[in-house]
Structure formats: structure tokens, C-alpha cells
């Protein structure tokens, strides 16, 4: 499912909202999560999961083509951990097939 | 200091920026998450451009060990979720000073 398919499905569930409004609302949700992460904050959505920022130490990497050593700076990376509710739902419906 | 954003904060933003009545904002956020969960259980991939993609991977059964009792136990095959953030989100987060 892509973002535009998500918007389409939501607009069917919220017929009194215009398509533009549904689009705006979906953008606000993901922008909020992104902004919180860019400030170093966590986002916790019970039943779905939690987004957080993890720090990766600087390390010596290698250019895969030349095999040359390069120093990779330490950096912050986004991280998502699925919540208990979501983990369980992934493993009931079709998971055991 | 790290603060934690929750549903309530996102709902506040939907009310303020999209001008939704509070109850509708609550319902909308819930429906968004629920629609994503259903899509993940059914088609195993949700791609949100400029945010990231969620993707379900299948794990085969394997023998694990209970770390406390050291007893071997069969770990059943399962599906796990992985999230890969978009280049845009990576850059937005990386820029922040640690």
C-alpha cells in the first residue's frame, strides 16, 4: 500500500472530509512524527509501535567497490519497534499459513 | 531532554492544522493506524513517501534456548516487521547534533 492508496482508503471512511483535507491530515501525521524525531524525541503509538532515534558510533567503513577504508562519521538514525498489538496481529491472521 | 510524543499530541496538531473537530481527529488517527495494520497483515508492505516503508518479513522456525533455564525450545515460524526510513527522513534526523 502506498501513501496515495492509504489516502484513498481513508477518504472512503471519512466521506464528509474532502480529498484534500484527508491528504493534509495524513501529511500532518507523518510530519509530526518526523519533526519529533528530528528534535531527538520519541514517538509512542500504543498498539502500533514506537519511533525513536538511535546513535550510530563513528566507524571505519569500506568502499565496497575499491575496498578502500573510509571513516564514517557518527550519526543519528531513525528506528521503529513494532508494538505488542501489531506483533501479535501479524502472527494470527495469515502468519501461520 | 527527550520527550515522548503520543497520540494526544498528534490529535492536537490535526485539530489545529487541519481544522478537524477533536473527536474526528481522534477517529482519523486511529483509522490511519488501523488501515496501515490491515495492509501490513494482508499485503505485507506499506510505503509512505518521504517518510519510510514498513515491510513484513517471514522468519523460519529455529531452535532457540531459554536464556534462564538454558533449555532448548523450538521457536515457531513468525512474521516480523521492519521499518526502513526514507532518505529524506534519514537526512532530516542525521542533521541534528547529537
Coordinates of C-alpha atoms in Angstrom, one line a residue:
Chain A
X1 CA 0.0 0.0 0.0
X2 CA 1.4 3.4 -0.9
X3 CA 0.6 6.7 0.7
X4 CA -1.9 7.6 -2.0
X5 CA -3.7 4.3 -1.6
X6 CA -3.8 5.0 2.2
X7 CA -5.3 8.4 1.5
X8 CA -7.9 6.8 -0.9
X9 CA -9.0 4.2 1.7
X10 CA -9.3 6.9 4.4
X11 CA -11.3 9.2 2.2
X12 CA -13.8 6.3 1.8
X13 CA -14.1 6.0 5.6
X14 CA -14.4 9.8 6.1
X15 CA -16.9 10.8 3.3
X16 CA -17.5 14.2 4.9
X17 CA -13.9 15.2 4.5
X18 CA -12.6 16.4 1.1
X19 CA -9.8 14.5 -0.5
X20 CA -7.5 17.5 0.0
X21 CA -8.3 17.5 3.7
X22 CA -7.6 13.8 4.0
X23 CA -4.3 14.3 2.2
X24 CA -3.4 17.2 4.5
X25 CA -4.3 15.2 7.6
X26 CA -2.2 12.2 6.6
X27 CA 0.7 14.6 5.9
X28 CA 0.3 16.2 9.3
X29 CA 0.5 12.8 11.0
X30 CA 3.8 11.8 9.3
X31 CA 5.3 15.3 9.5
X32 CA 4.6 15.3 13.3
X33 CA 6.4 12.0 13.7
X34 CA 9.4 13.2 11.5
X35 CA 9.6 16.5 13.4
X36 CA 9.6 14.9 16.8
X37 CA 12.4 12.5 15.7
X38 CA 14.4 15.4 14.2
X39 CA 14.4 17.0 17.6
X40 CA 15.6 13.8 19.2
X41 CA 12.3 12.9 20.7
X42 CA 10.4 9.6 20.8
X43 CA 7.0 8.9 19.4
X44 CA 4.9 6.2 21.1
X45 CA 1.7 4.9 19.5
X46 CA 0.3 2.1 21.6
X47 CA -0.9 -0.9 19.7
X48 CA 1.2 0.2 16.7
X49 CA 4.8 0.9 17.8
X50 CA 7.4 3.4 18.8
X51 CA 9.7 5.5 16.8
X52 CA 13.0 6.7 18.3
X53 CA 16.4 7.9 17.3
X54 CA 19.5 5.8 17.8
X55 CA 23.0 7.0 17.6
X56 CA 25.5 5.1 15.4
X57 CA 29.1 5.5 16.5
X58 CA 31.7 6.6 14.0
X59 CA 33.4 3.6 12.4
X60 CA 35.8 2.6 9.7
X61 CA 33.8 1.5 6.7
X62 CA 35.0 0.3 3.3
X63 CA 34.2 1.5 -0.1
X64 CA 32.6 -1.7 -1.5
X65 CA 33.9 -1.1 -5.0
X66 CA 37.6 -0.3 -4.2
X67 CA 37.9 -1.9 -0.8
X68 CA 39.4 1.4 0.4
X69 CA 39.0 2.3 4.1
X70 CA 36.8 5.3 4.8
X71 CA 35.9 6.9 8.1
X72 CA 32.1 7.0 8.6
X73 CA 31.0 9.8 11.0
X74 CA 28.8 9.0 13.9
X75 CA 25.2 9.7 13.1
X76 CA 21.6 9.6 14.3
X77 CA 19.3 7.1 12.6
X78 CA 15.5 6.7 12.9
X79 CA 14.4 3.4 14.5
X80 CA 11.0 1.7 14.7
X81 CA 9.9 -1.0 17.0
X82 CA 6.6 -2.7 16.4
X83 CA 4.3 -2.7 19.4
X84 CA 2.9 -5.8 21.1
X85 CA -0.5 -5.4 19.5
X86 CA 0.9 -5.1 16.0
X87 CA 3.3 -8.0 16.5
X88 CA 0.5 -10.2 17.6
X89 CA -1.8 -9.3 14.8
X90 CA 1.0 -10.1 12.3
X91 CA 1.1 -13.6 13.6
X92 CA -2.6 -14.6 13.9
X93 CA -4.5 -13.9 10.7
X94 CA -2.2 -15.3 8.0
X95 CA 1.0 -15.8 9.8
X96 CA 0.7 -19.5 10.4
X97 CA -0.3 -20.4 6.9
Chain B
X1 CA 15.8 16.4 27.2
X2 CA 13.9 13.7 25.4
X3 CA 10.2 14.0 25.4
X4 CA 7.7 11.5 24.1
X5 CA 5.1 12.3 21.5
X6 CA 1.9 10.4 21.9
X7 CA -1.5 10.1 20.1
X8 CA -2.8 13.2 22.0
X9 CA -0.1 15.4 20.5
X10 CA -0.8 14.3 17.0
X11 CA -4.5 14.8 17.6
X12 CA -3.8 18.4 18.8
X13 CA -2.0 19.0 15.6
X14 CA -4.8 17.6 13.4
X15 CA -7.2 19.9 15.2
X16 CA -5.0 22.9 14.8
X17 CA -3.6 22.4 11.3
X18 CA -6.4 20.6 9.5
X19 CA -9.2 22.2 11.5
X20 CA -10.8 18.8 12.4
X21 CA -13.3 18.5 15.3
X22 CA -11.4 16.8 18.1
X23 CA -13.4 13.6 18.0
X24 CA -12.9 13.3 14.3
X25 CA -9.2 13.9 14.7
X26 CA -9.1 11.0 17.2
X27 CA -11.0 8.8 14.9
X28 CA -8.9 9.8 11.9
X29 CA -5.6 9.0 13.6
X30 CA -7.0 5.6 14.7
X31 CA -8.3 4.8 11.3
X32 CA -4.9 5.7 9.7
X33 CA -3.0 3.3 12.0
X34 CA -5.7 0.6 11.7
X35 CA -5.6 0.9 7.9
X36 CA -1.8 0.5 7.9
X37 CA -2.0 -2.5 10.2
X38 CA -4.6 -4.2 8.0
X39 CA -2.5 -3.5 4.9
X40 CA 0.6 -5.0 6.7
X41 CA -1.2 -8.2 7.7
X42 CA -2.6 -8.6 4.2
X43 CA -0.1 -7.4 1.7
X44 CA 2.9 -7.0 3.9
X45 CA 4.2 -3.7 2.6
X46 CA 3.2 -0.1 3.4
X47 CA 5.2 2.7 1.6
X48 CA 4.8 6.3 2.8
X49 CA 6.8 8.5 0.5
X50 CA 9.3 10.9 2.2
X51 CA 8.8 9.0 5.5
X52 CA 9.6 5.3 5.0
X53 CA 8.4 1.9 4.3
X54 CA 7.1 -0.8 6.6
X55 CA 7.7 -4.3 5.4
X56 CA 6.8 -7.7 6.9
X57 CA 9.4 -10.5 6.7
X58 CA 8.9 -14.1 7.4
X59 CA 11.2 -15.9 9.8
X60 CA 11.6 -19.7 9.6
X61 CA 11.3 -21.8 12.7
X62 CA 14.5 -22.4 14.6
X63 CA 15.8 -23.8 17.8
X64 CA 16.3 -21.3 20.5
X65 CA 17.3 -21.5 24.1
X66 CA 15.6 -20.2 27.1
X67 CA 18.4 -18.0 28.5
X68 CA 17.3 -18.5 32.1
X69 CA 16.9 -22.3 32.1
X70 CA 19.2 -23.0 29.2
X71 CA 16.6 -25.4 27.9
X72 CA 16.3 -25.7 24.1
X73 CA 12.9 -24.7 22.7
X74 CA 11.5 -24.6 19.2
X75 CA 10.8 -21.0 18.1
X76 CA 7.8 -21.1 15.8
X77 CA 7.9 -19.5 12.3
X78 CA 6.7 -15.9 12.6
X79 CA 6.3 -12.7 10.8
X80 CA 8.3 -9.7 11.9
X81 CA 8.0 -6.0 10.9
X82 CA 10.9 -4.0 9.7
X83 CA 10.9 -0.3 9.0
X84 CA 13.2 1.4 6.5
X85 CA 13.3 5.2 6.7
X86 CA 13.3 7.2 3.6
X87 CA 16.4 9.1 2.5
X88 CA 14.6 12.3 3.4
X89 CA 13.8 11.3 7.0
X90 CA 17.4 10.0 7.4
X91 CA 18.8 13.3 6.4
X92 CA 16.4 15.3 8.5
X93 CA 17.4 13.3 11.6
X94 CA 21.1 13.0 10.8
X95 CA 21.5 16.8 10.7
X96 CA 20.6 17.2 14.3
X97 CA 23.5 17.5 16.6
X98 CA 24.0 14.5 18.9

